[in-house]
Amino acid sequence: MKSRIIIIVLLLALLIAGGQLYIKASGQQSAATTADNDTVLNAIKNRTSVRAYKNQPVEKEKVEKLLRAGMAAPSAMDRRPWHFVVVTDKQLLGEIGQAMPNASYAAKAPLAIVVCGDMNKAIEGKGRDFWVQDCSAATENILLAAQALGLGAVWTGAYPGEDRCATLTKLLNLPENLIPLNTIVIGYPAAPTTPKDKWDEDNITYNKFE
């Protein structure tokens, strides 16, 4: 009889201990999820265009994280019609900055990523131009990843400007199937930045216009 009581007590103790561990693990998981959500939302809220950089290279590990973020973007029919040209050569960065007035910051930056649309991967026919949306989504992912990694970046447009596209195509010796959408100039911010509050309820309509 005593042995049965002891066994029952031990089983109850194990159940209570297991429940406490489960509650603790659930709480930790919930806290981790909240922290991840805050990280994402803070990157979105604090992102701003950065045009001046420290004389400090961007680590290869961070460059890969930026590219992985870009490739995680959604794309129409999952075609992923993007190609990223990573520019770290100081002379080439200077040439881009000199030839592209809107990307002049590249001349004093350690890194630029030229986001291109690959027409060999684009949707055929009328859906072809979806590549612009797809590559824009990839661009925004890179900008947000840069913010999260402590970097600063600025989106400088190329497409649909024919002269800008032609200039980048020549500088980078791009093949015919690649169209440069933009150049993202990236580096460690030279000074603290303050994001703009762009919230405006006038830009919102719920359901439909009356």
mmCIF file of C-alpha atoms in Angstrom:
data_model
loop_
_atom_site.group_PDB
_atom_site.id
_atom_site.type_symbol
_atom_site.label_atom_id
_atom_site.label_comp_id
_atom_site.label_asym_id
_atom_site.label_seq_id
_atom_site.Cartn_x
_atom_site.Cartn_y
_atom_site.Cartn_z
ATOM 1 C CA MET A 1 0.000 0.000 0.000
ATOM 2 C CA LYS A 2 2.778 2.392 0.972
ATOM 3 C CA SER A 3 4.675 1.623 -2.248
ATOM 4 C CA ARG A 4 1.589 2.525 -4.331
ATOM 5 C CA ILE A 5 1.242 5.832 -2.500
ATOM 6 C CA ILE A 6 4.916 6.595 -3.115
ATOM 7 C CA ILE A 7 4.555 5.792 -6.832
ATOM 8 C CA ILE A 8 1.452 8.008 -7.112
ATOM 9 C CA VAL A 9 3.241 10.870 -5.343
ATOM 10 C CA LEU A 10 6.250 10.523 -7.664
ATOM 11 C CA LEU A 11 4.024 10.509 -10.741
ATOM 12 C CA LEU A 12 2.224 13.649 -9.547
ATOM 13 C CA ALA A 13 5.576 15.324 -8.911
ATOM 14 C CA LEU A 14 6.760 14.442 -12.416
ATOM 15 C CA LEU A 15 3.534 15.786 -13.944
ATOM 16 C CA ILE A 16 3.831 19.045 -12.025
ATOM 17 C CA ALA A 17 7.500 19.443 -12.959
ATOM 18 C CA GLY A 18 6.733 18.700 -16.606
ATOM 19 C CA GLY A 19 3.921 21.247 -16.621
ATOM 20 C CA GLN A 20 6.163 23.909 -15.142
ATOM 21 C CA LEU A 21 8.838 23.224 -17.755
ATOM 22 C CA TYR A 22 6.243 23.435 -20.526
ATOM 23 C CA ILE A 23 4.900 26.759 -19.223
ATOM 24 C CA LYS A 24 8.429 28.134 -18.932
ATOM 25 C CA ALA A 25 9.355 26.992 -22.456
ATOM 26 C CA SER A 26 6.143 28.441 -23.876
ATOM 27 C CA GLY A 27 6.845 31.760 -22.187
ATOM 28 C CA GLN A 28 10.374 31.847 -23.556
ATOM 29 C CA GLN A 29 9.126 31.010 -27.042
ATOM 30 C CA SER A 30 6.497 33.740 -26.818
ATOM 31 C CA ALA A 31 9.107 36.263 -25.686
ATOM 32 C CA ALA A 32 11.417 35.254 -28.531
ATOM 33 C CA THR A 33 8.605 35.649 -31.062
ATOM 34 C CA THR A 34 7.776 39.094 -29.690
ATOM 35 C CA ALA A 35 11.443 40.100 -29.920
ATOM 36 C CA ASP A 36 11.620 38.914 -33.541
ATOM 37 C CA ASN A 37 8.477 40.860 -34.409
ATOM 38 C CA ASP A 38 9.892 43.979 -32.758
ATOM 39 C CA THR A 39 13.126 43.615 -34.729
ATOM 40 C CA VAL A 40 11.243 43.501 -38.025
ATOM 41 C CA LEU A 41 8.930 46.392 -37.186
ATOM 42 C CA ASN A 42 11.789 48.505 -35.855
ATOM 43 C CA ALA A 43 13.771 47.947 -39.053
ATOM 44 C CA ILE A 44 10.767 49.112 -41.080
ATOM 45 C CA LYS A 45 10.083 52.104 -38.823
ATOM 46 C CA ASN A 46 13.715 53.258 -38.547
ATOM 47 C CA ARG A 47 14.798 52.725 -42.145
ATOM 48 C CA THR A 48 15.862 55.912 -43.842
ATOM 49 C CA SER A 49 18.006 56.835 -46.842
ATOM 50 C CA VAL A 50 21.674 57.121 -45.866
ATOM 51 C CA ARG A 51 24.017 58.909 -48.263
ATOM 52 C CA ALA A 52 27.243 59.320 -46.253
ATOM 53 C CA TYR A 53 29.349 56.437 -44.978
ATOM 54 C CA LYS A 54 32.318 55.627 -42.805
ATOM 55 C CA ASN A 55 35.539 54.485 -44.406
ATOM 56 C CA GLN A 56 34.785 50.937 -43.299
ATOM 57 C CA PRO A 57 34.174 47.893 -45.487
ATOM 58 C CA VAL A 58 31.019 45.833 -45.155
ATOM 59 C CA GLU A 59 31.840 42.326 -43.986
ATOM 60 C CA LYS A 60 31.321 39.454 -46.447
ATOM 61 C CA GLU A 61 28.980 37.790 -43.979
ATOM 62 C CA LYS A 62 26.731 40.834 -43.988
ATOM 63 C CA VAL A 63 26.839 41.108 -47.766
ATOM 64 C CA GLU A 64 25.587 37.529 -48.000
ATOM 65 C CA LYS A 65 22.818 38.291 -45.504
ATOM 66 C CA LEU A 66 21.741 41.238 -47.648
ATOM 67 C CA LEU A 67 21.630 39.053 -50.743
ATOM 68 C CA ARG A 68 19.741 36.290 -48.940
ATOM 69 C CA ALA A 69 17.194 38.883 -47.828
ATOM 70 C CA GLY A 70 16.806 40.054 -51.417
ATOM 71 C CA MET A 71 16.278 36.542 -52.694
ATOM 72 C CA ALA A 72 13.652 35.884 -50.010
ATOM 73 C CA ALA A 73 11.309 38.377 -51.696
ATOM 74 C CA PRO A 74 8.048 37.269 -53.347
ATOM 75 C CA SER A 75 7.840 37.162 -57.124
ATOM 76 C CA ALA A 76 5.099 36.605 -59.686
ATOM 77 C CA MET A 77 4.725 32.909 -60.508
ATOM 78 C CA ASP A 78 7.848 32.371 -58.369
ATOM 79 C CA ARG A 79 10.025 33.247 -61.368
ATOM 80 C CA ARG A 80 12.579 35.148 -59.234
ATOM 81 C CA PRO A 81 13.697 37.265 -62.189
ATOM 82 C CA TRP A 82 16.493 39.026 -60.367
ATOM 83 C CA HIS A 83 20.248 39.188 -60.572
ATOM 84 C CA PHE A 84 22.430 41.096 -58.119
ATOM 85 C CA VAL A 85 25.732 42.673 -59.146
ATOM 86 C CA VAL A 86 27.829 43.241 -56.010
ATOM 87 C CA VAL A 87 30.298 46.081 -56.450
ATOM 88 C CA THR A 88 33.141 46.480 -53.951
ATOM 89 C CA ASP A 89 35.934 47.666 -56.270
ATOM 90 C CA LYS A 90 36.744 51.249 -55.262
ATOM 91 C CA GLN A 91 37.571 52.348 -58.806
ATOM 92 C CA LEU A 92 34.324 50.954 -60.171
ATOM 93 C CA LEU A 93 32.340 52.523 -57.330
ATOM 94 C CA GLY A 94 33.952 55.830 -58.224
ATOM 95 C CA GLU A 95 33.030 55.402 -61.884
ATOM 96 C CA ILE A 96 29.417 54.652 -60.961
ATOM 97 C CA GLY A 97 29.314 57.709 -58.717
ATOM 98 C CA GLN A 98 30.773 59.921 -61.423
ATOM 99 C CA ALA A 99 28.624 58.621 -64.269
ATOM 100 C CA MET A 100 25.368 58.396 -62.301
ATOM 101 C CA PRO A 101 24.554 61.773 -60.685
ATOM 102 C CA ASN A 102 21.726 60.260 -58.601
ATOM 103 C CA ALA A 103 24.174 57.637 -57.288
ATOM 104 C CA SER A 104 27.112 59.972 -56.687
ATOM 105 C CA TYR A 105 27.356 58.650 -53.101
ATOM 106 C CA ALA A 106 28.765 55.406 -54.499
ATOM 107 C CA ALA A 107 32.112 57.126 -55.020
ATOM 108 C CA LYS A 108 32.649 57.264 -51.247
ATOM 109 C CA ALA A 109 30.852 54.047 -50.304
ATOM 110 C CA PRO A 110 32.370 50.618 -49.635
ATOM 111 C CA LEU A 111 29.569 48.706 -51.339
ATOM 112 C CA ALA A 112 26.855 48.914 -53.952
ATOM 113 C CA ILE A 113 24.398 46.292 -55.116
ATOM 114 C CA VAL A 114 22.947 46.773 -58.577
ATOM 115 C CA VAL A 115 19.581 45.027 -58.740
ATOM 116 C CA CYS A 116 18.862 43.783 -62.245
ATOM 117 C CA GLY A 117 15.926 42.122 -63.906
ATOM 118 C CA ASP A 118 16.862 38.938 -65.751
ATOM 119 C CA MET A 119 14.702 38.783 -68.862
ATOM 120 C CA ASN A 120 15.578 35.120 -69.310
ATOM 121 C CA LYS A 121 13.588 34.482 -66.110
ATOM 122 C CA ALA A 122 10.823 37.046 -66.616
ATOM 123 C CA ILE A 123 7.271 35.986 -67.431
ATOM 124 C CA GLU A 124 6.635 35.726 -71.130
ATOM 125 C CA GLY A 125 4.120 37.958 -72.912
ATOM 126 C CA LYS A 126 1.995 40.542 -71.127
ATOM 127 C CA GLY A 127 3.302 39.542 -67.702
ATOM 128 C CA ARG A 128 6.883 40.458 -68.565
ATOM 129 C CA ASP A 129 6.879 43.768 -66.696
ATOM 130 C CA PHE A 130 6.119 42.072 -63.395
ATOM 131 C CA TRP A 131 9.891 41.801 -63.084
ATOM 132 C CA VAL A 132 9.888 45.440 -61.933
ATOM 133 C CA GLN A 133 7.631 44.635 -58.981
ATOM 134 C CA ASP A 134 9.582 41.479 -58.159
ATOM 135 C CA CYS A 135 12.960 43.246 -58.154
ATOM 136 C CA SER A 136 11.500 46.179 -56.222
ATOM 137 C CA ALA A 137 10.360 43.755 -53.517
ATOM 138 C CA ALA A 138 13.877 42.309 -53.419
ATOM 139 C CA THR A 139 15.300 45.827 -53.178
ATOM 140 C CA GLU A 140 13.128 46.724 -50.201
ATOM 141 C CA ASN A 141 14.160 43.495 -48.463
ATOM 142 C CA ILE A 142 17.811 44.493 -48.884
ATOM 143 C CA LEU A 143 17.154 47.984 -47.525
ATOM 144 C CA LEU A 144 15.414 46.574 -44.441
ATOM 145 C CA ALA A 145 18.145 43.986 -43.903
ATOM 146 C CA ALA A 146 20.754 46.749 -44.109
ATOM 147 C CA GLN A 147 18.919 48.665 -41.395
ATOM 148 C CA ALA A 148 18.698 45.581 -39.186
ATOM 149 C CA LEU A 149 22.433 44.922 -39.645
ATOM 150 C CA GLY A 150 23.449 48.418 -38.557
ATOM 151 C CA LEU A 151 24.169 49.564 -42.101
ATOM 152 C CA GLY A 152 22.854 52.536 -44.048
ATOM 153 C CA ALA A 153 21.621 52.371 -47.622
ATOM 154 C CA VAL A 154 19.950 54.426 -50.316
ATOM 155 C CA TRP A 155 17.923 53.297 -53.356
ATOM 156 C CA THR A 156 19.011 55.129 -56.527
ATOM 157 C CA GLY A 157 16.866 54.404 -59.568
ATOM 158 C CA ALA A 158 17.961 53.416 -63.058
ATOM 159 C CA TYR A 159 15.033 51.809 -64.923
ATOM 160 C CA PRO A 160 13.064 53.097 -66.803
ATOM 161 C CA GLY A 161 15.591 55.857 -67.515
ATOM 162 C CA GLU A 162 17.203 54.783 -70.782
ATOM 163 C CA ASP A 163 20.383 56.833 -70.257
ATOM 164 C CA ARG A 164 20.858 55.517 -66.727
ATOM 165 C CA CYS A 165 20.320 51.917 -67.816
ATOM 166 C CA ALA A 166 22.722 52.346 -70.712
ATOM 167 C CA THR A 167 25.375 53.840 -68.432
ATOM 168 C CA LEU A 168 25.189 51.018 -65.895
ATOM 169 C CA THR A 169 25.079 48.399 -68.628
ATOM 170 C CA LYS A 170 28.303 49.784 -70.071
ATOM 171 C CA LEU A 171 30.082 50.213 -66.738
ATOM 172 C CA LEU A 172 29.222 46.702 -65.537
ATOM 173 C CA ASN A 173 29.398 45.049 -68.957
ATOM 174 C CA LEU A 174 25.933 43.611 -68.391
ATOM 175 C CA PRO A 175 24.679 40.976 -70.846
ATOM 176 C CA GLU A 176 21.608 41.784 -72.938
ATOM 177 C CA ASN A 177 19.258 39.795 -70.707
ATOM 178 C CA LEU A 178 19.954 41.963 -67.633
ATOM 179 C CA ILE A 179 18.202 45.313 -67.125
ATOM 180 C CA PRO A 180 19.453 47.414 -64.179
ATOM 181 C CA LEU A 181 16.527 48.512 -62.023
ATOM 182 C CA ASN A 182 18.539 50.408 -59.432
ATOM 183 C CA THR A 183 21.769 50.775 -57.535
ATOM 184 C CA ILE A 184 21.620 50.346 -53.755
ATOM 185 C CA VAL A 185 24.535 52.235 -52.219
ATOM 186 C CA ILE A 186 25.470 50.742 -48.829
ATOM 187 C CA GLY A 187 27.854 51.386 -45.954
ATOM 188 C CA TYR A 188 28.127 52.139 -42.272
ATOM 189 C CA PRO A 189 26.424 55.499 -41.608
ATOM 190 C CA ALA A 190 28.868 58.366 -41.093
ATOM 191 C CA ALA A 191 26.473 59.973 -38.608
ATOM 192 C CA PRO A 192 23.300 59.079 -36.713
ATOM 193 C CA THR A 193 20.149 59.216 -38.810
ATOM 194 C CA THR A 194 16.590 60.178 -37.973
ATOM 195 C CA PRO A 195 13.787 58.516 -39.951
ATOM 196 C CA LYS A 196 10.795 60.529 -41.156
ATOM 197 C CA ASP A 197 7.349 59.787 -39.799
ATOM 198 C CA LYS A 198 5.452 59.128 -43.030
ATOM 199 C CA TRP A 199 2.147 58.050 -41.471
ATOM 200 C CA ASP A 200 -0.707 59.921 -43.169
ATOM 201 C CA GLU A 201 -4.327 58.836 -42.767
ATOM 202 C CA ASP A 202 -5.249 60.801 -45.902
ATOM 203 C CA ASN A 203 -3.495 58.076 -47.897
ATOM 204 C CA ILE A 204 -5.872 55.388 -46.635
ATOM 205 C CA THR A 205 -9.275 54.256 -47.928
ATOM 206 C CA TYR A 206 -11.134 51.323 -46.392
ATOM 207 C CA ASN A 207 -13.064 48.987 -48.670
ATOM 208 C CA LYS A 208 -14.021 51.362 -51.511
ATOM 209 C CA PHE A 209 -14.517 54.982 -52.492
ATOM 210 C CA GLU A 210 -18.036 56.294 -52.003
#
